[in-house]
PDB file of C-alpha atoms in Angstrom:
ATOM      1  CA  UNK O 153      19.090  -0.837   3.941  1.00 56.00           C
ATOM      2  CA  UNK O 154      19.945   2.402   5.679  1.00 66.00           C
ATOM      3  CA  UNK O 155      20.944   5.213   3.322  1.00 66.00           C
ATOM      4  CA  UNK O 156      24.300   5.758   4.979  1.00 73.00           C
ATOM      5  CA  UNK O 157      25.530   2.415   3.609  1.00 74.00           C
ATOM      6  CA  UNK O 158      24.450   3.367   0.108  1.00 71.00           C
ATOM      7  CA  UNK O 159      26.351   6.637   0.399  1.00 73.00           C
ATOM      8  CA  UNK O 160      29.391   4.838   1.809  1.00 78.00           C
ATOM      9  CA  UNK O 161      29.482   2.452  -1.156  1.00 75.00           C
ATOM     10  CA  UNK O 162      28.805   5.250  -3.636  1.00 73.00           C
ATOM     11  CA  UNK O 163      31.633   7.414  -2.377  1.00 76.00           C
ATOM     12  CA  UNK O 164      34.076   4.494  -2.428  1.00 77.00           C
ATOM     13  CA  UNK O 165      33.327   4.082  -6.129  1.00 73.00           C
ATOM     14  CA  UNK O 166      33.464   7.826  -6.842  1.00 73.00           C
ATOM     15  CA  UNK O 167      36.773   8.113  -5.004  1.00 75.00           C
ATOM     16  CA  UNK O 168      38.368   5.344  -7.015  1.00 71.00           C
ATOM     17  CA  UNK O 169      37.121   6.735 -10.299  1.00 70.00           C
ATOM     18  CA  UNK O 170      37.411  10.431  -9.620  1.00 71.00           C
ATOM     19  CA  UNK O 171      40.527  10.847  -7.549  1.00 77.00           C
ATOM     20  CA  UNK O 172      42.783   8.158  -8.882  1.00 83.00           C
ATOM     21  CA  UNK O 173      41.731   7.879 -12.519  1.00 85.00           C
ATOM     22  CA  UNK O 174      44.145  10.625 -13.634  1.00 87.00           C
ATOM     23  CA  UNK O 175      47.044   8.803 -11.990  1.00 88.00           C
ATOM     24  CA  UNK O 176      45.920   5.472 -13.436  1.00 84.00           C
ATOM     25  CA  UNK O 177      45.672   6.840 -16.973  1.00 85.00           C
ATOM     26  CA  UNK O 178      48.973   8.718 -16.718  1.00 87.00           C
ATOM     27  CA  UNK O 179      50.765   5.599 -15.527  1.00 85.00           C
ATOM     28  CA  UNK O 180      49.314   3.707 -18.487  1.00 81.00           C
ATOM     29  CA  UNK O 181      50.977   6.070 -20.960  1.00 81.00           C
ATOM     30  CA  UNK O 182      48.351   8.681 -21.733  1.00 84.00           C
ATOM     31  CA  UNK O 183      49.665  12.237 -21.970  1.00 86.00           C
ATOM     32  CA  UNK O 184      48.352  14.968 -19.694  1.00 90.00           C
ATOM     33  CA  UNK O 185      46.309  16.345 -22.580  1.00 90.00           C
ATOM     34  CA  UNK O 186      44.744  12.936 -23.273  1.00 88.00           C
ATOM     35  CA  UNK O 187      43.973  12.436 -19.585  1.00 89.00           C
ATOM     36  CA  UNK O 188      42.301  15.842 -19.528  1.00 91.00           C
ATOM     37  CA  UNK O 189      40.143  14.974 -22.538  1.00 90.00           C
ATOM     38  CA  UNK O 190      39.080  11.677 -21.009  1.00 89.00           C
ATOM     39  CA  UNK O 191      38.288  13.093 -17.566  1.00 89.00           C
ATOM     40  CA  UNK O 192      36.504  16.128 -19.012  1.00 90.00           C
ATOM     41  CA  UNK O 193      33.985  13.791 -20.560  1.00 89.00           C
ATOM     42  CA  UNK O 194      32.286  13.108 -17.212  1.00 86.00           C
ATOM     43  CA  UNK O 195      30.755  16.570 -16.891  1.00 86.00           C
ATOM     44  CA  UNK O 196      29.331  16.528 -20.406  1.00 90.00           C
ATOM     45  CA  UNK O 197      27.952  13.017 -20.075  1.00 91.00           C
ATOM     46  CA  UNK O 198      26.467  13.781 -16.634  1.00 87.00           C
ATOM     47  CA  UNK O 199      24.516  16.696 -18.023  1.00 91.00           C
ATOM     48  CA  UNK O 200      22.848  14.322 -20.455  1.00 91.00           C
ATOM     49  CA  UNK O 201      22.435  11.123 -18.471  1.00 91.00           C
ATOM     50  CA  UNK O 202      21.114  12.389 -15.139  1.00 89.00           C
ATOM     51  CA  UNK O 203      17.875  13.853 -16.550  1.00 90.00           C
ATOM     52  CA  UNK O 204      17.362  10.801 -18.764  1.00 91.00           C
ATOM     53  CA  UNK O 205      17.574   8.304 -15.908  1.00 89.00           C
ATOM     54  CA  UNK O 206      15.682  10.557 -13.490  1.00 87.00           C
ATOM     55  CA  UNK O 207      12.822  10.827 -15.982  1.00 89.00           C
ATOM     56  CA  UNK O 208      12.907   7.071 -16.521  1.00 90.00           C
ATOM     57  CA  UNK O 209      12.792   6.468 -12.751  1.00 88.00           C
ATOM     58  CA  UNK O 210       9.838   8.853 -12.448  1.00 87.00           C
ATOM     59  CA  UNK O 211       8.073   7.172 -15.328  1.00 91.00           C
ATOM     60  CA  UNK O 212       8.373   3.663 -13.895  1.00 89.00           C
ATOM     61  CA  UNK O 213       7.985   5.052 -10.352  1.00 86.00           C
ATOM     62  CA  UNK O 214      10.989   3.194  -8.970  1.00 84.00           C
ATOM     63  CA  UNK O 215      14.482   4.486  -8.340  1.00 84.00           C
ATOM     64  CA  UNK O 216      15.426   1.089  -6.907  1.00 83.00           C
ATOM     65  CA  UNK O 217      14.808  -0.731 -10.185  1.00 87.00           C
ATOM     66  CA  UNK O 218      17.018   1.727 -12.043  1.00 86.00           C
ATOM     67  CA  UNK O 219      19.770   1.369  -9.430  1.00 84.00           C
ATOM     68  CA  UNK O 220      19.574  -2.430  -9.486  1.00 84.00           C
ATOM     69  CA  UNK O 221      20.360  -2.306 -13.201  1.00 86.00           C
ATOM     70  CA  UNK O 222      22.793   0.624 -13.257  1.00 85.00           C
ATOM     71  CA  UNK O 223      25.148  -0.348 -10.455  1.00 80.00           C
ATOM     72  CA  UNK O 224      26.039  -3.846 -11.754  1.00 84.00           C
ATOM     73  CA  UNK O 225      26.145  -2.508 -15.315  1.00 87.00           C
ATOM     74  CA  UNK O 226      28.651   0.147 -14.267  1.00 82.00           C
ATOM     75  CA  UNK O 227      30.793  -2.580 -12.701  1.00 81.00           C
ATOM     76  CA  UNK O 228      30.780  -4.534 -15.946  1.00 87.00           C
ATOM     77  CA  UNK O 229      31.656  -1.439 -17.966  1.00 85.00           C
ATOM     78  CA  UNK O 230      34.297  -0.406 -15.439  1.00 80.00           C
ATOM     79  CA  UNK O 231      35.973  -3.806 -15.794  1.00 83.00           C
ATOM     80  CA  UNK O 232      36.605  -3.003 -19.478  1.00 82.00           C
ATOM     81  CA  UNK O 233      39.509  -0.783 -18.380  1.00 77.00           C
ATOM     82  CA  UNK O 234      41.463  -3.997 -18.054  1.00 76.00           C
ATOM     83  CA  UNK O 235      41.213  -4.476 -21.811  1.00 76.00           C
ATOM     84  CA  UNK O 236      42.478  -0.967 -22.542  1.00 74.00           C
ATOM     85  CA  UNK O 237      46.016  -1.818 -21.537  1.00 69.00           C
ATOM     86  CA  UNK O 238      46.333  -5.603 -21.880  1.00 64.00           C
ATOM     87  CA  UNK O 239      49.947  -6.584 -22.426  1.00 55.00           C
ATOM     88  CA  UNK O 240      50.865  -3.082 -23.537  1.00 52.00           C
ATOM     89  CA  UNK O 241      48.631  -3.428 -26.586  1.00 49.00           C
ATOM     90  CA  UNK O 242      47.902  -0.220 -28.380  1.00 51.00           C
ATOM     91  CA  UNK O 243      44.504  -1.293 -29.803  1.00 50.00           C
ATOM     92  CA  UNK O 244      45.340  -0.048 -33.282  1.00 48.00           C
ATOM     93  CA  UNK O 245      47.908   2.528 -32.201  1.00 55.00           C
ATOM     94  CA  UNK O 246      47.877   5.244 -29.552  1.00 54.00           C
ATOM     95  CA  UNK O 247      44.767   6.869 -31.057  1.00 60.00           C
ATOM     96  CA  UNK O 248      42.873   3.574 -30.879  1.00 68.00           C
ATOM     97  CA  UNK O 249      43.802   3.109 -27.244  1.00 76.00           C
ATOM     98  CA  UNK O 250      42.725   6.664 -26.414  1.00 81.00           C
ATOM     99  CA  UNK O 251      39.414   6.142 -28.213  1.00 83.00           C
ATOM    100  CA  UNK O 252      38.735   2.903 -26.335  1.00 84.00           C
ATOM    101  CA  UNK O 253      39.613   4.487 -22.964  1.00 86.00           C
ATOM    102  CA  UNK O 254      37.411   7.466 -23.784  1.00 88.00           C
ATOM    103  CA  UNK O 255      34.462   5.240 -24.758  1.00 89.00           C
ATOM    104  CA  UNK O 256      34.789   3.147 -21.599  1.00 88.00           C
ATOM    105  CA  UNK O 257      35.048   6.272 -19.405  1.00 88.00           C
ATOM    106  CA  UNK O 258      32.077   7.898 -21.142  1.00 90.00           C
ATOM    107  CA  UNK O 259      29.977   4.747 -20.749  1.00 90.00           C
ATOM    108  CA  UNK O 260      30.924   4.424 -17.073  1.00 87.00           C
ATOM    109  CA  UNK O 261      30.088   8.087 -16.513  1.00 86.00           C
ATOM    110  CA  UNK O 262      26.771   7.762 -18.344  1.00 90.00           C
ATOM    111  CA  UNK O 263      25.678   4.947 -16.055  1.00 87.00           C
ATOM    112  CA  UNK O 264      27.187   6.208 -12.775  1.00 85.00           C
ATOM    113  CA  UNK O 265      26.401   9.938 -12.969  1.00 84.00           C
ATOM    114  CA  UNK O 266      22.703   9.659 -12.062  1.00 86.00           C
ATOM    115  CA  UNK O 267      23.301   7.196  -9.217  1.00 84.00           C
ATOM    116  CA  UNK O 268      23.901   9.877  -6.585  1.00 82.00           C
ATOM    117  CA  UNK O 269      20.705  11.727  -7.537  1.00 84.00           C
ATOM    118  CA  UNK O 270      18.682   8.530  -7.360  1.00 85.00           C
ATOM    119  CA  UNK O 271      20.194   7.615  -3.993  1.00 83.00           C
ATOM    120  CA  UNK O 272      19.367  11.121  -2.735  1.00 83.00           C
ATOM    121  CA  UNK O 273      15.750  10.564  -3.750  1.00 83.00           C
ATOM    122  CA  UNK O 274      15.660   7.165  -2.041  1.00 83.00           C
ATOM    123  CA  UNK O 275      17.139   8.714   1.105  1.00 82.00           C
ATOM    124  CA  UNK O 276      14.498  11.438   1.212  1.00 83.00           C
ATOM    125  CA  UNK O 277      11.768   8.835   0.753  1.00 82.00           C
ATOM    126  CA  UNK O 278      13.318   6.702   3.496  1.00 81.00           C
ATOM    127  CA  UNK O 279      13.447   9.685   5.854  1.00 81.00           C
ATOM    128  CA  UNK O 280       9.830  10.479   5.096  1.00 81.00           C
ATOM    129  CA  UNK O 281       8.750   6.969   6.056  1.00 82.00           C
ATOM    130  CA  UNK O 282      11.082   6.571   9.044  1.00 78.00           C
ATOM    131  CA  UNK O 283      10.922  10.182  10.305  1.00 68.00           C
ATOM    132  CA  UNK O 284      14.096  11.560  11.829  1.00 60.00           C
ATOM    133  CA  UNK O 285      14.680   8.956  14.531  1.00 57.00           C
ATOM    134  CA  UNK O 286      18.259   8.293  15.534  1.00 58.00           C
ATOM    135  CA  UNK O 287      19.719   4.811  16.057  1.00 59.00           C
ATOM    136  CA  UNK O 288      18.304   4.676  19.613  1.00 61.00           C
ATOM    137  CA  UNK O 289      14.735   5.379  18.501  1.00 59.00           C
ATOM    138  CA  UNK O 290      14.761   8.950  19.837  1.00 62.00           C
ATOM    139  CA  UNK O 291      13.002  11.451  17.653  1.00 60.00           C
ATOM    140  CA  UNK O 292      15.358  14.318  16.807  1.00 59.00           C
ATOM    141  CA  UNK O 293      12.553  16.472  15.499  1.00 55.00           C
ATOM    142  CA  UNK O 294      12.473  19.602  17.693  1.00 52.00           C
ATOM    143  CA  UNK O 295       8.875  20.521  16.846  1.00 48.00           C
ATOM    144  CA  UNK O 296       7.542  19.532  20.302  1.00 42.00           C
TER     145      UNK O 296
END
């Protein structure tokens, strides 16, 4: 698979989570302060999860294996948002709902944050193997 398709898929996911999550959470009844707390979690979780998964990928010598597990797992975790707001349920009151949303967002962030770094590594490896040829087979390397 060419790396551009991986990036295309990745940025579709990041756009839906990053750009529209504040609107989604606000429309579901979370206050601006609560939305800020939930969305602020991503940076903190990313700082922790990216080195963990990068080290794991280096240890097993395969970014692909990590991605094959992480991407479907993030989809499963992401689907849990549906349970956060089922039938207007409060999950034990407003605090319980906020806690559940926060846990789901933190888990999604933990799994998705390292994906872009791993795809970057796969892209660099792909470019190394396939040189810098364009779609027509012309080498764009100007070191003639």
